[in-house]
Structures are given as C-alpha cells and as structure tokens.
C-alpha cells in the first residue's frame, strides 16, 4: 500500500505493507543505506534514526506508525549543528574501525547531546548502552561525545 | 611460506604486470596513457593526469586500517601529503596481489596486511618516485640526483612543478630495478601520530558503502533456510505460505541440498518468506549431540595419552620430574565455542555480465578462495570471474573461510536461477549466530612441578580440541607431522625459558564447523599459559611480574628481551606494586603474530556483587608503528574483543542445534564494560609485525589474574559468568 513519509525534510511516497520495519523502507525502498541492519531485534542500535528528534531503532519501528513523524537519518543529521559537531569529533578522534555500527552511534550521540549538552561519563555509558560496536571503539565513542560537547560549547 | 623480499624480483614482476594491465586496457599497447587517463605505474600505484595518486590496496578493509596504512607507504616514498593519495581495492589476482606470506594466494589474515606489504608498497612508491624524477630530469635537463619530491611538488634548485606535469613522460620510462627506499630518518608519514584514517568521514556520515548496501539494478535478495543442526539435508519444501508474502519470487533447494534458497524482491520480503517456508528435512546424518557431550569428549582426551608429542619432549622424564617435585600444581581449563559476530551480517552479491563473466561483490577477505571455487562451480576460466572488494563491517576471521562458505552459498543460489538478475545473498544475525563457523572448543590440562626454591622443574601441557586447519587447503602449509600449529601456538613456541616442557596435542572429532577467530589458538593458549604463570608464581612465593621476567632473562634471546620489555613497560604504566585501595591488578604478556603485548587489568568490586573493569593498560611492540593511532585503536579493539567474550559469551548446542539466537543471548561488549584503556607503543626500528590480533590474547588472562588477586578464585572454565562471577 502507498504510504507517505517525511524523511530528511522531504516527503516520500513508498509502497510498503503495514508491519514493515522502517529500516527496510529506508534501506531498500529509499536506498538510503547509511542506516544499517545489524540484528533486527533492537539489540545493537546500528539502525538508529531520529523520530521527531528522538533516537529509535528503525528495525522495530513499523511503517504505519511513523506517517506523521519527522524522520531523520544519518545522511541528513549533519545538517544540524549537533550532528555536525559529532561528525567532526568522530573524524578528529578517528573513532571508527569497521564503521558499520557508527551511523547508529552518531545518531544516538546526537540524541544524547540534544537533551544533555554536557553528559558525564556515567550518563554517556548509560545512554549509549544499547549501541553495540563489535570492534570495541567505545573509548573513542565516549571521547567523541565529550569532544562534540566541547565543540558545541565553543 | 616464503617471503619474497628480493627487490629486483619484485620490480621486474611489477613492471611486467603493469605492462600487461596497460596492454589489456589499450589496443596499441602503449605504456604511456593519454593525458586524460590514469597511468598505472605498477600494480600498486596509479596516477591521474591531474596528479592524483591512487594506491591499489590488496587487503580488504574491515576496520584494521590497510586503506590508510598501505597508501601511507606509497605516499611516504613518493613524497606526498596524505590528502594527495586516494585508495582503491585491488582486483582478485593471486599472481599480482597475493599476500607475500601466503604464497600465490590473495588474502588478509594472521595480522599480516602491513607486515607483508611493508617493503612491497614502499618499493612501489619508490619506483614511481624515481620515474617521476627521471622524467623531470629529462624535461629540465638537470641531474636526477638534484631532484626531490615534497608534498607532491617536484623540486630542483629554483625549479618546481607538481608531479602531474611529469606523469605522462614518467610512464614512458622503465621501472627502476632497485629504487632507493627512504631511510627511516627521512620518514614524514610513517610513524607520524597525526596521520588520520582515510575512511573516517564516510563511516561517520553514512556514505560508506558496504556489501550489505549494494543495490544493483533488478537484483533479487536471497536468504537460505538452513537446517537446525549441521548436516541436515533438504528433501523438499512447501512454499504456499511464502507465496502470501508480497515480494516473494521463488524458492529452490540448493544443488548441494544444504538448504533452500528463498528469492524475493527485497530484504524484508525475503525474511518473511523464509520464515513462512516449510522444509522437509532429512536429519538422519545431522549432528545430534549436546555441547556437554562434546565438552566431555575434550576433557576425556586430556586424560588420555596425547596423539602428538608436539615438541618431541622426553615425556617420561618430564612426568617423573614433576612427580618428584616439591610442589605440584595441576589445573584443567575449558574454552567454549565462540561466534565471531561481525557487525555487518554476512552477505555478497553475484551477477553475470553480457559476456558471461561472473562478478562477485563482496567484502572479500580471501578473494582467491571464492575465485577458485567459482571456477569449479561455473566451469569458467579464472579471467571470466571478477571479484570486487567492498568495505567490510568487521570479520574477526569470519569472512576468511577456507571453503569460501557464504560466497559458495551465493553461487549455488545464483546457479539455480536463470542468471538474468543479480542475486544478493543476505544473512540475518540469527543465521550468523546459529549457522556459523565457530572458535573451536578447547581443553588444556597443565601439570607443573616446583622445587623447594620455587623453580619450575617440569611443565606438562596437554591440549585437546578440534583442528581449524585440517581438511582445508591450508593444511599443507600449517600442519606439520600431524600437528595443527594453530592448536598449540602460544604454548609450543612460547618465548618463556621453561625447563622440562612437554606439550601434547589430541585432535578431537568434528563437533561443528570451526574457524580461526581473532588470534586463533592464542585465544586459549595465552589464557592457559598466563593464568598458569600467575598460579605458579604464587606457589613459588614470587611476584607475577618478577616471576615472568625471571623466565625472560636470556640477554642473547631477542624474543625474550622484547617480551620482557613490554611487560616492564605495562607494569610501570599501570602502577604495578602500588595498587590503590579497593583495586586489584592482573597482568599477562604474550607474543603472537610477531608482536609482543603486555596488559594489566585493574578491577574493583567483588565477584559476587559485581566486578568493575576500571582500566586496561597495554604495552605493544609491533616493530615500526606505521600509524601509531591505528595501532592504539587495534589494541583497544583487541582488548575489548577478548574481554567481552570471556565475561559472558559462549555458543552451546542442544541436540546439535545452537541454543543462542542473536545479541540478546550472545551479548556483545557494551560501552560501560571497560572504563578506560591506555595503550603504550614501544619505539622500534624493526619491520612492522601484526596489530589486528595481538591485543586480544593477553586481555582475558590479565582479567582472570586480577580476579584471582582480588578473590583467590582461578577461573579455568569459560565464560566467567559460568563461575558465578558478575560484572557491573
């Protein structure tokens, strides 16, 4: 069935059945592949997108529930100053290794800094707990969030 | 395995291969490209008319850094800034892009990407530099010895011009037989801590394209319904429910009957259609055992006479010495099956071009494997098969199956179609956890005798588990006198001076599909050696660091000296001997993949209410650290990978079927699990050795030794949570 999505500031009409995870519409229909498939059960965070500015796992978000929402993916999050700061910090610190989880890490980090501009280490660890990184880049993710916080403060 | 370090041999080969490439590309066979085209100077260096240099990277990028490291070698030798060099992945060609440590086989593994490329890529860059300089010398009428290239600018006295001006002329020249390599004192990029990764920006903004992200026009997505237990055979299926799924195309039993391929228009349709498929399985030859039975088999093997006397020891004499010792310490260890679980689930895409060429798009760790397999499956000559290497979302060994498992699966699925549409094979996380290849389960039994003064008089070490290498094409190289070296590495070749050492090995029967897993045998051998060293040190009344150093004290043995140096450095940086109140330290040191790593783990809390890993201090000697920050990153990652799994992960079987299904019950390391990692690199003038794996082996035993220092509990059966230990 035809559904209308507001994604990255544009309106898209997509053909998808109810019950289809937003993840697969973003990746296979809209061909925006920065949002990753990692586990399909909301256990790794690689598929994180923003729904009205709040991070959600798109693998467990169903297409019929997001018709009225503003969806933002990794491809557009850098247009916002918090997203740009996080991406700048990620490059400065070379946070990534394989990089496959990092879209989700960045989306969650932006979510954190949006509600808490200067998070403590404990707050970072708590907020980012659901974003797995098999390369174990966690130390740099933590430092990257702190660095982005500095950039935003400056 | 031989390492071709002959410069003359390399460059002759390189020049010839370059010429072949150009002849293949241009009907006139001219070596010089037209000014609008890129010029291939040799297999590893391509330069555009505008002066953009591209490094052709023969190793795949799974995060370990070759897409930065190999271009660094070329940029260094030519005289470029890092922003003046791009990278591209090499095509599959084992005669040109082989791993020099693997023979005529192109592949990444064993932490060898930098080690085997170190001279090769520098020579390639140096050859290009000399050709550019010689072209400038002819153009300017000056002697080549007075010309240099700095930051992409060719300079001689008051003359200067960008390299772009000399690309066409340089390509007309013969490759020099023996280009001069820069002296380390001239290095500006190698060892420079400010050189950043080349793939950071695209991986932080969603632009990086992995195999999973490929959308070829008109492609189908294929998923395979596999049996619950290894060895099941698909007799047939009922796809009537699958047909209700919008986007479902068809289903077909794979030619080898190992499963049923489900084809769909997109990934979600494939997932649903496969769930709905009913398969008629013949499970008569399937694995039926529980992992407890497999474990019992391994433990029984430890008590029997080992099949192999690995180090040709006088076992009777060693055993007698231990029997007569003042103190005897005996410990038995068990290591469970482990999944690799790279972040990107396995996938690859296969298509056939109009001229019948088969093209595989894959985060290909060992291109020669699927290349050879495809020649057989499609009955095609090697030149009719192309492999396009894409970014890979991790591997940890999983993408390096000697039997090219998932690429073969894709080929079999493609073969049952009419080949008019590209087929993208996608694994889910459940496929990865349940149908994968695993770090084999292993057992160790160690008996150590000490004399009255606390000196080791005998160390009898039995190892049992399923061989990773036997039955693979690597057997001829890596199995000697029946011994799979990967089962005993880290024990049989330990640099420690241990008197009266006897190492025995028994291969246990096939329990599941097994595979090298980041650091291979060292995953269990380092744990055993290094926790035993702590137990023995305590029995001898000695400090664990001092006791280890006493067994690494031969001044004429560089292996011992380098191992001792990292141990001293890690101990010093971690504040060994000066433990803060409420904290406990554990240490381990291990050589693997030519590198030496020592780690100290600092913990707080207690095993019952929860242990907190406060800090891991690491010292690494990997020879010259080409990119120090990537070396640190690999240590951080290797430590996390090692510790994450021993805390709480294992794969278990019930009636042959894997019990775990996804990350909720194969819990990855999380951000809060390790509070800090502090890496120190030992300065070195030695050639680079491995960094992808060596950080992993010492991490788990260092944690175990910290737990023992805290509580007295020696954890010998993994994972740690099986022993009632909790972490916070």
Short mmCIF file of N, CA, C and O in Angstrom, two decimals, chain A residues 1 15-17 19-21 24 27-29 31 33-41 43-44 46 62 74-75 87 90-103 106 124-126 128-142 145, chain B residues 62-63 196-197 199-201 203-210 212-213 215 246 266-268 271 339-345 392-394 396 427-430 629 632-634 636-637 640-641 645 661-664 666-672 674-677:
data_model
loop_
_atom_site.label_atom_id
_atom_site.label_comp_id
_atom_site.label_asym_id
_atom_site.label_seq_id
_atom_site.Cartn_x
_atom_site.Cartn_y
_atom_site.Cartn_z
N UNK A 1 0.84 -1.19 0.00
CA UNK A 1 0.00 0.00 0.00
C UNK A 1 0.88 1.25 0.00
O UNK A 1 2.03 1.22 0.43
N UNK A 15 5.80 2.31 -1.26
CA UNK A 15 4.87 1.19 -1.36
C UNK A 15 5.35 0.13 -0.36
O UNK A 15 6.39 -0.51 -0.57
N UNK A 16 4.63 0.00 0.74
CA UNK A 16 5.04 -0.98 1.76
C UNK A 16 3.83 -1.47 2.52
O UNK A 16 2.87 -0.73 2.72
N UNK A 17 3.89 -2.71 2.95
CA UNK A 17 2.78 -3.31 3.70
C UNK A 17 2.88 -2.86 5.16
O UNK A 17 3.99 -2.69 5.69
N UNK A 19 3.31 -3.23 8.99
CA UNK A 19 4.15 -4.21 9.67
C UNK A 19 5.57 -4.24 9.13
O UNK A 19 6.44 -4.93 9.68
N UNK A 20 5.80 -3.50 8.06
CA UNK A 20 7.18 -3.45 7.53
C UNK A 20 8.02 -2.54 8.43
O UNK A 20 7.63 -1.41 8.69
N UNK A 21 9.15 -3.02 8.89
CA UNK A 21 10.02 -2.15 9.69
C UNK A 21 10.52 -0.96 8.86
O UNK A 21 10.87 -1.11 7.69
N UNK A 24 13.72 -1.23 6.65
CA UNK A 24 13.78 -1.80 5.31
C UNK A 24 13.20 -0.86 4.26
O UNK A 24 13.60 -0.92 3.09
N UNK A 27 16.18 1.55 3.73
CA UNK A 27 17.32 0.94 3.02
C UNK A 27 16.94 0.45 1.62
O UNK A 27 17.65 0.75 0.65
N UNK A 28 15.88 -0.33 1.52
CA UNK A 28 15.60 -1.00 0.24
C UNK A 28 14.70 -0.17 -0.68
O UNK A 28 14.81 -0.28 -1.90
N UNK A 29 13.79 0.63 -0.10
CA UNK A 29 12.91 1.44 -0.95
C UNK A 29 13.56 2.78 -1.30
O UNK A 29 13.63 3.17 -2.46
N UNK A 31 16.67 3.59 -0.66
CA UNK A 31 18.09 3.37 -0.98
C UNK A 31 19.03 4.28 -0.18
O UNK A 31 20.09 4.67 -0.65
N UNK A 33 21.35 3.96 2.51
CA UNK A 33 21.95 2.78 3.14
C UNK A 33 22.86 3.12 4.33
O UNK A 33 23.50 2.23 4.88
N UNK A 34 22.89 4.38 4.73
CA UNK A 34 23.67 4.71 5.93
C UNK A 34 23.09 4.10 7.18
O UNK A 34 23.80 3.79 8.14
N UNK A 35 21.78 3.91 7.21
CA UNK A 35 21.11 3.26 8.34
C UNK A 35 21.30 1.75 8.18
O UNK A 35 20.91 1.17 7.16
N UNK A 36 21.91 1.09 9.17
CA UNK A 36 22.38 -0.28 8.99
C UNK A 36 21.49 -1.33 9.63
O UNK A 36 20.85 -1.09 10.66
N UNK A 37 21.53 -2.50 9.03
CA UNK A 37 20.91 -3.69 9.61
C UNK A 37 21.99 -4.45 10.38
O UNK A 37 22.99 -4.87 9.80
N UNK A 38 21.77 -4.60 11.70
CA UNK A 38 22.76 -5.32 12.50
C UNK A 38 22.21 -6.55 13.18
O UNK A 38 22.85 -7.60 13.21
N UNK A 39 20.98 -6.43 13.75
CA UNK A 39 20.43 -7.58 14.49
C UNK A 39 18.95 -7.81 14.22
O UNK A 39 18.47 -8.92 14.35
N UNK A 40 18.22 -6.76 13.90
CA UNK A 40 16.79 -6.91 13.62
C UNK A 40 15.92 -7.03 14.86
O UNK A 40 14.70 -7.16 14.74
N UNK A 41 16.53 -6.99 16.05
CA UNK A 41 15.75 -7.15 17.28
C UNK A 41 16.01 -6.01 18.27
O UNK A 41 15.84 -6.19 19.49
N UNK A 43 18.70 -4.74 19.38
CA UNK A 43 19.68 -5.10 20.39
C UNK A 43 21.07 -4.54 20.10
O UNK A 43 21.99 -4.71 20.89
N UNK A 44 21.23 -3.89 18.94
CA UNK A 44 22.57 -3.40 18.61
C UNK A 44 22.62 -1.92 18.26
O UNK A 44 23.68 -1.31 18.31
N UNK A 46 22.46 -0.35 15.42
CA UNK A 46 23.03 0.05 14.13
C UNK A 46 22.00 0.73 13.24
O UNK A 46 22.34 1.46 12.32
N UNK A 62 7.49 0.45 13.10
CA UNK A 62 6.74 -0.02 11.93
C UNK A 62 6.22 1.15 11.11
O UNK A 62 5.88 2.21 11.64
N UNK A 74 21.04 9.24 9.16
CA UNK A 74 22.45 9.65 9.22
C UNK A 74 22.82 10.54 8.03
O UNK A 74 23.68 11.41 8.15
N UNK A 75 22.15 10.36 6.91
CA UNK A 75 22.50 11.14 5.73
C UNK A 75 22.22 12.62 5.92
O UNK A 75 22.82 13.46 5.24
N UNK A 87 29.95 14.55 14.08
CA UNK A 87 30.71 14.01 12.94
C UNK A 87 32.12 14.58 12.89
O UNK A 87 33.08 13.88 12.56
N UNK A 90 34.10 12.80 15.50
CA UNK A 90 34.37 11.41 15.08
C UNK A 90 35.60 11.36 14.15
O UNK A 90 36.42 10.45 14.25
N UNK A 91 35.72 12.36 13.28
CA UNK A 91 36.86 12.40 12.37
C UNK A 91 38.13 12.81 13.13
O UNK A 91 39.19 12.21 12.96
N UNK A 92 38.00 13.82 13.97
CA UNK A 92 39.19 14.28 14.72
C UNK A 92 39.81 13.14 15.51
O UNK A 92 41.02 13.02 15.60
N UNK A 93 38.98 12.32 16.12
CA UNK A 93 39.48 11.27 17.01
C UNK A 93 39.60 9.92 16.32
O UNK A 93 39.97 8.93 16.94
N UNK A 94 39.29 9.87 15.03
CA UNK A 94 39.28 8.58 14.32
C UNK A 94 38.58 7.51 15.17
O UNK A 94 39.16 6.48 15.53
N UNK A 95 37.33 7.79 15.45
CA UNK A 95 36.55 6.86 16.29
C UNK A 95 36.35 5.52 15.58
O UNK A 95 36.41 4.47 16.21
N UNK A 96 36.14 5.54 14.28
CA UNK A 96 35.66 4.35 13.59
C UNK A 96 36.75 3.30 13.40
O UNK A 96 37.93 3.62 13.34
N UNK A 97 36.31 2.06 13.31
CA UNK A 97 37.16 0.99 12.75
C UNK A 97 36.41 0.45 11.54
O UNK A 97 36.45 1.06 10.48
N UNK A 98 35.71 -0.69 11.71
CA UNK A 98 34.98 -1.18 10.53
C UNK A 98 33.90 -0.19 10.13
O UNK A 98 33.57 -0.05 8.96
N UNK A 99 33.34 0.52 11.10
CA UNK A 99 32.43 1.61 10.81
C UNK A 99 30.97 1.23 10.66
O UNK A 99 30.12 2.11 10.56
N UNK A 100 30.68 -0.05 10.65
CA UNK A 100 29.31 -0.48 10.31
C UNK A 100 28.30 -0.03 11.36
O UNK A 100 27.15 0.25 11.02
N UNK A 101 28.70 0.06 12.62
CA UNK A 101 27.76 0.49 13.66
C UNK A 101 27.72 1.99 13.83
O UNK A 101 26.92 2.51 14.60
N UNK A 102 28.64 2.71 13.14
CA UNK A 102 28.89 4.10 13.54
C UNK A 102 27.76 5.05 13.15
O UNK A 102 27.56 6.07 13.82
N UNK A 103 27.01 4.74 12.11
CA UNK A 103 25.84 5.60 11.83
C UNK A 103 24.93 5.61 13.05
O UNK A 103 24.46 6.67 13.48
N UNK A 106 26.48 7.56 15.94
CA UNK A 106 26.37 9.01 15.75
C UNK A 106 24.93 9.47 16.03
O UNK A 106 24.71 10.47 16.72
N UNK A 124 26.95 9.10 29.61
CA UNK A 124 27.27 8.61 28.26
C UNK A 124 27.12 7.09 28.23
O UNK A 124 26.48 6.51 27.35
N UNK A 125 27.74 6.41 29.22
CA UNK A 125 27.69 4.94 29.24
C UNK A 125 26.26 4.44 29.32
O UNK A 125 25.89 3.44 28.69
N UNK A 126 25.45 5.12 30.08
CA UNK A 126 24.07 4.69 30.26
C UNK A 126 23.27 4.91 28.97
O UNK A 126 22.58 4.01 28.49
N UNK A 128 24.36 5.29 25.87
CA UNK A 128 24.89 4.60 24.69
C UNK A 128 24.92 3.08 24.87
O UNK A 128 25.42 2.37 24.00
N UNK A 129 24.40 2.60 25.97
CA UNK A 129 24.50 1.16 26.29
C UNK A 129 23.95 0.27 25.17
O UNK A 129 24.48 -0.80 24.88
N UNK A 130 22.89 0.70 24.52
CA UNK A 130 22.25 -0.15 23.50
C UNK A 130 22.91 -0.13 22.15
O UNK A 130 22.47 -0.85 21.24
N UNK A 131 23.94 0.69 21.98
CA UNK A 131 24.64 0.73 20.68
C UNK A 131 25.89 -0.14 20.77
O UNK A 131 26.90 0.26 21.36
N UNK A 132 25.82 -1.30 20.16
CA UNK A 132 26.95 -2.23 20.21
C UNK A 132 27.98 -1.87 19.13
O UNK A 132 27.62 -1.42 18.05
N UNK A 133 29.24 -2.10 19.47
CA UNK A 133 30.32 -1.97 18.49
C UNK A 133 31.21 -3.18 18.65
O UNK A 133 31.88 -3.33 19.67
N UNK A 134 31.18 -4.07 17.67
CA UNK A 134 31.98 -5.30 17.79
C UNK A 134 33.47 -5.01 17.70
O UNK A 134 34.28 -5.81 18.14
N UNK A 135 33.86 -3.89 17.08
CA UNK A 135 35.28 -3.51 17.06
C UNK A 135 35.71 -2.92 18.41
O UNK A 135 36.89 -2.66 18.60
N UNK A 136 34.75 -2.67 19.29
CA UNK A 136 35.04 -2.10 20.62
C UNK A 136 35.72 -0.73 20.53
O UNK A 136 36.76 -0.50 21.12
N UNK A 137 35.08 0.17 19.80
CA UNK A 137 35.61 1.54 19.71
C UNK A 137 35.06 2.42 20.84
O UNK A 137 35.11 3.64 20.75
N UNK A 138 34.55 1.79 21.88
CA UNK A 138 33.78 2.51 22.90
C UNK A 138 34.54 3.67 23.55
O UNK A 138 33.96 4.71 23.84
N UNK A 139 35.83 3.45 23.81
CA UNK A 139 36.59 4.50 24.47
C UNK A 139 36.58 5.77 23.62
O UNK A 139 36.48 6.88 24.12
N UNK A 140 36.67 5.58 22.30
CA UNK A 140 36.69 6.75 21.41
C UNK A 140 35.28 7.32 21.22
O UNK A 140 35.13 8.52 20.98
N UNK A 141 34.28 6.46 21.29
CA UNK A 141 32.90 6.98 21.23
C UNK A 141 32.66 7.92 22.41
O UNK A 141 32.15 9.03 22.27
N UNK A 142 33.10 7.47 23.57
CA UNK A 142 32.97 8.30 24.78
C UNK A 142 33.72 9.62 24.60
O UNK A 142 33.16 10.71 24.83
N UNK A 145 32.01 11.96 22.06
CA UNK A 145 30.85 12.69 22.59
C UNK A 145 31.32 13.87 23.45
O UNK A 145 30.80 14.98 23.35
N UNK B 62 38.49 -3.97 6.97
CA UNK B 62 37.43 -4.35 7.92
C UNK B 62 37.57 -3.52 9.18
O UNK B 62 37.06 -3.91 10.23
N UNK B 63 38.31 -2.42 9.06
CA UNK B 63 38.50 -1.55 10.22
C UNK B 63 39.91 -1.56 10.75
O UNK B 63 40.30 -0.69 11.53
N UNK B 196 45.73 10.70 9.92
CA UNK B 196 44.40 10.23 10.28
C UNK B 196 43.96 9.11 9.33
O UNK B 196 44.47 8.98 8.21
N UNK B 197 42.95 8.36 9.75
CA UNK B 197 42.35 7.33 8.89
C UNK B 197 41.76 7.97 7.65
O UNK B 197 41.18 9.06 7.72
N UNK B 199 39.25 6.61 6.05
CA UNK B 199 37.85 6.21 5.91
C UNK B 199 36.97 6.71 7.06
O UNK B 199 35.85 6.24 7.23
N UNK B 200 37.47 7.68 7.83
CA UNK B 200 36.68 8.14 8.98
C UNK B 200 35.43 8.90 8.57
O UNK B 200 34.34 8.63 9.08
N UNK B 201 35.59 9.87 7.68
CA UNK B 201 34.45 10.75 7.37
C UNK B 201 33.28 9.95 6.79
O UNK B 201 32.14 10.09 7.22
N UNK B 203 32.53 6.92 7.13
CA UNK B 203 31.92 5.97 8.07
C UNK B 203 31.15 6.69 9.18
O UNK B 203 30.37 6.06 9.89
N UNK B 204 31.36 7.99 9.31
CA UNK B 204 30.62 8.75 10.31
C UNK B 204 29.41 9.47 9.73
O UNK B 204 28.58 9.99 10.47
N UNK B 205 29.31 9.51 8.41
CA UNK B 205 28.19 10.25 7.81
C UNK B 205 27.29 9.39 6.93
O UNK B 205 26.43 9.91 6.22
N UNK B 206 27.50 8.08 6.98
CA UNK B 206 26.59 7.18 6.26
C UNK B 206 26.92 6.98 4.79
O UNK B 206 26.21 6.27 4.09
N UNK B 207 28.00 7.58 4.32
CA UNK B 207 28.31 7.48 2.89
C UNK B 207 29.09 6.19 2.54
O UNK B 207 29.16 5.81 1.38
N UNK B 208 29.69 5.55 3.51
CA UNK B 208 30.46 4.33 3.23
C UNK B 208 29.52 3.24 2.72
O UNK B 208 28.45 3.01 3.29
N UNK B 209 29.93 2.58 1.66
CA UNK B 209 29.10 1.53 1.08
C UNK B 209 29.74 0.17 1.37
O UNK B 209 30.84 -0.13 0.91
N UNK B 210 29.05 -0.62 2.14
CA UNK B 210 29.47 -1.99 2.45
C UNK B 210 28.73 -2.95 1.51
O UNK B 210 27.77 -2.56 0.83
N UNK B 212 26.56 -5.04 2.21
CA UNK B 212 25.14 -5.06 2.55
C UNK B 212 24.38 -3.92 1.90
O UNK B 212 23.15 -3.98 1.75
N UNK B 213 25.09 -2.87 1.51
CA UNK B 213 24.43 -1.66 0.98
C UNK B 213 24.27 -1.68 -0.53
O UNK B 213 23.73 -0.72 -1.10
N UNK B 215 22.89 -2.13 -4.07
CA UNK B 215 21.59 -2.30 -4.73
C UNK B 215 21.83 -2.28 -6.23
O UNK B 215 21.76 -1.23 -6.87
N UNK B 246 4.13 -10.53 -0.03
CA UNK B 246 4.32 -9.66 -1.18
C UNK B 246 5.82 -9.48 -1.43
O UNK B 246 6.57 -9.13 -0.51
N UNK B 266 12.98 -7.86 -2.12
CA UNK B 266 13.71 -7.03 -1.17
C UNK B 266 13.99 -7.83 0.10
O UNK B 266 13.53 -8.97 0.24
N UNK B 267 14.73 -7.24 1.00
CA UNK B 267 15.21 -7.98 2.16
C UNK B 267 14.07 -8.37 3.10
O UNK B 267 14.03 -9.51 3.59
N UNK B 268 13.15 -7.44 3.35
CA UNK B 268 12.06 -7.75 4.29
C UNK B 268 11.17 -8.86 3.75
O UNK B 268 10.75 -9.75 4.49
N UNK B 271 12.98 -12.10 4.31
CA UNK B 271 12.92 -12.53 5.71
C UNK B 271 11.56 -13.19 6.00
O UNK B 271 11.49 -14.29 6.57
N UNK B 339 31.21 -17.49 18.66
CA UNK B 339 30.88 -16.94 17.34
C UNK B 339 31.67 -15.65 17.12
O UNK B 339 32.04 -14.98 18.08
N UNK B 340 31.92 -15.34 15.85
CA UNK B 340 32.66 -14.11 15.53
C UNK B 340 31.74 -12.88 15.62
O UNK B 340 32.13 -11.85 16.11
N UNK B 341 30.54 -13.04 15.05
CA UNK B 341 29.52 -11.98 15.08
C UNK B 341 30.02 -10.62 14.63
O UNK B 341 29.87 -9.63 15.35
N UNK B 342 30.59 -10.53 13.42
CA UNK B 342 30.94 -9.19 12.92
C UNK B 342 29.67 -8.36 12.79
O UNK B 342 28.58 -8.90 12.59
N UNK B 343 29.83 -7.05 12.93
CA UNK B 343 28.65 -6.18 12.99
C UNK B 343 27.81 -6.25 11.71
O UNK B 343 26.59 -6.19 11.76
N UNK B 344 28.47 -6.35 10.58
CA UNK B 344 27.73 -6.49 9.32
C UNK B 344 27.45 -7.98 9.09
O UNK B 344 28.37 -8.76 8.89
N UNK B 345 26.17 -8.37 9.12
CA UNK B 345 25.90 -9.79 8.83
C UNK B 345 26.45 -10.16 7.45
O UNK B 345 26.51 -9.33 6.55
N UNK B 392 34.16 -3.92 4.46
CA UNK B 392 33.57 -5.00 5.26
C UNK B 392 33.30 -4.49 6.67
O UNK B 392 34.16 -3.86 7.29
N UNK B 393 32.12 -4.80 7.17
CA UNK B 393 31.76 -4.41 8.53
C UNK B 393 32.24 -5.41 9.55
O UNK B 393 31.45 -6.09 10.19
N UNK B 394 33.55 -5.52 9.67
CA UNK B 394 34.16 -6.44 10.62
C UNK B 394 34.30 -7.83 10.03
O UNK B 394 33.78 -8.15 8.96
N UNK B 396 36.79 -10.53 12.11
CA UNK B 396 37.36 -11.28 13.24
C UNK B 396 37.67 -12.71 12.83
O UNK B 396 37.72 -13.61 13.66
N UNK B 427 22.58 -12.74 5.04
CA UNK B 427 22.40 -13.49 6.28
C UNK B 427 21.80 -12.55 7.31
O UNK B 427 22.13 -11.36 7.34
N UNK B 428 20.95 -13.08 8.16
CA UNK B 428 20.49 -12.30 9.31
C UNK B 428 21.43 -12.56 10.48
O UNK B 428 22.31 -13.42 10.42
N UNK B 429 21.20 -11.82 11.56
CA UNK B 429 22.02 -12.08 12.76
C UNK B 429 21.76 -13.49 13.28
O UNK B 429 22.67 -14.16 13.76
N UNK B 430 20.55 -13.95 13.16
CA UNK B 430 20.25 -15.31 13.63
C UNK B 430 21.03 -16.34 12.80
O UNK B 430 21.56 -17.32 13.34
N UNK B 629 48.28 5.74 15.79
CA UNK B 629 46.92 5.82 16.31
C UNK B 629 46.10 4.60 15.91
O UNK B 629 45.23 4.15 16.66
N UNK B 632 47.11 1.88 18.29
CA UNK B 632 46.38 2.02 19.57
C UNK B 632 44.94 1.54 19.42
O UNK B 632 44.42 0.84 20.27
N UNK B 633 44.31 1.93 18.30
CA UNK B 633 42.91 1.54 18.09
C UNK B 633 42.78 0.02 18.02
O UNK B 633 41.81 -0.56 18.55
N UNK B 634 43.73 -0.64 17.38
CA UNK B 634 43.67 -2.10 17.28
C UNK B 634 43.89 -2.76 18.63
O UNK B 634 43.31 -3.80 18.93
N UNK B 636 43.01 -1.32 21.50
CA UNK B 636 41.75 -1.07 22.21
C UNK B 636 40.69 -2.09 21.78
O UNK B 636 40.00 -2.68 22.60
N UNK B 637 40.60 -2.29 20.47
CA UNK B 637 39.60 -3.21 19.95
C UNK B 637 39.90 -4.66 20.28
O UNK B 637 39.00 -5.44 20.62
N UNK B 640 39.02 -5.26 23.89
CA UNK B 640 37.56 -5.34 24.07
C UNK B 640 37.01 -6.65 23.56
O UNK B 640 36.12 -7.25 24.19
N UNK B 641 37.54 -7.11 22.43
CA UNK B 641 37.05 -8.36 21.85
C UNK B 641 37.37 -9.54 22.77
O UNK B 641 36.53 -10.41 22.99
N UNK B 645 34.17 -11.41 25.29
CA UNK B 645 33.71 -12.79 25.17
C UNK B 645 33.94 -13.61 26.44
O UNK B 645 33.09 -14.43 26.79
N UNK B 661 20.54 -17.24 19.77
CA UNK B 661 19.91 -16.82 18.53
C UNK B 661 20.35 -15.46 18.02
O UNK B 661 20.33 -15.22 16.81
N UNK B 662 20.75 -14.56 18.91
CA UNK B 662 21.01 -13.19 18.46
C UNK B 662 21.74 -12.50 19.60
O UNK B 662 22.07 -13.11 20.61
N UNK B 663 21.96 -11.20 19.48
CA UNK B 663 22.72 -10.49 20.51
C UNK B 663 22.11 -10.58 21.92
O UNK B 663 22.87 -10.55 22.90
N UNK B 664 20.80 -10.68 22.08
CA UNK B 664 20.31 -10.76 23.46
C UNK B 664 20.86 -11.95 24.24
O UNK B 664 20.99 -11.86 25.47
N UNK B 666 23.79 -13.58 23.06
CA UNK B 666 25.24 -13.61 22.76
C UNK B 666 25.69 -12.16 22.89
O UNK B 666 25.96 -11.47 21.94
N UNK B 667 25.67 -11.74 24.16
CA UNK B 667 25.72 -10.31 24.50
C UNK B 667 27.08 -9.70 24.15
O UNK B 667 28.11 -10.13 24.66
N UNK B 668 27.08 -8.70 23.28
CA UNK B 668 28.36 -8.06 22.94
C UNK B 668 28.90 -7.23 24.10
O UNK B 668 28.14 -6.82 24.97
N UNK B 669 30.20 -6.97 24.07
CA UNK B 669 30.78 -5.99 24.98
C UNK B 669 29.99 -4.69 24.81
O UNK B 669 29.67 -4.31 23.68
N UNK B 670 29.68 -4.04 25.90
CA UNK B 670 28.97 -2.76 25.84
C UNK B 670 29.88 -1.64 26.33
O UNK B 670 30.90 -1.88 26.98
N UNK B 671 29.45 -0.40 26.06
CA UNK B 671 30.32 0.75 26.30
C UNK B 671 30.77 0.86 27.76
O UNK B 671 31.90 1.27 28.04
N UNK B 672 29.91 0.46 28.69
CA UNK B 672 30.27 0.61 30.10
C UNK B 672 31.10 -0.52 30.68
O UNK B 672 31.49 -0.47 31.84
N UNK B 674 34.21 -1.59 30.04
CA UNK B 674 35.61 -1.28 30.33
C UNK B 674 35.71 0.24 30.44
O UNK B 674 35.39 0.96 29.48
N UNK B 675 36.12 0.72 31.61
CA UNK B 675 36.08 2.17 31.83
C UNK B 675 37.17 2.91 31.07
O UNK B 675 36.95 4.04 30.63
N UNK B 676 38.34 2.29 30.91
CA UNK B 676 39.43 3.01 30.22
C UNK B 676 40.48 2.02 29.71
O UNK B 676 40.70 0.98 30.32
N UNK B 677 41.07 2.36 28.57
CA UNK B 677 42.17 1.58 28.02
C UNK B 677 43.29 2.55 27.69
O UNK B 677 43.06 3.60 27.07
#
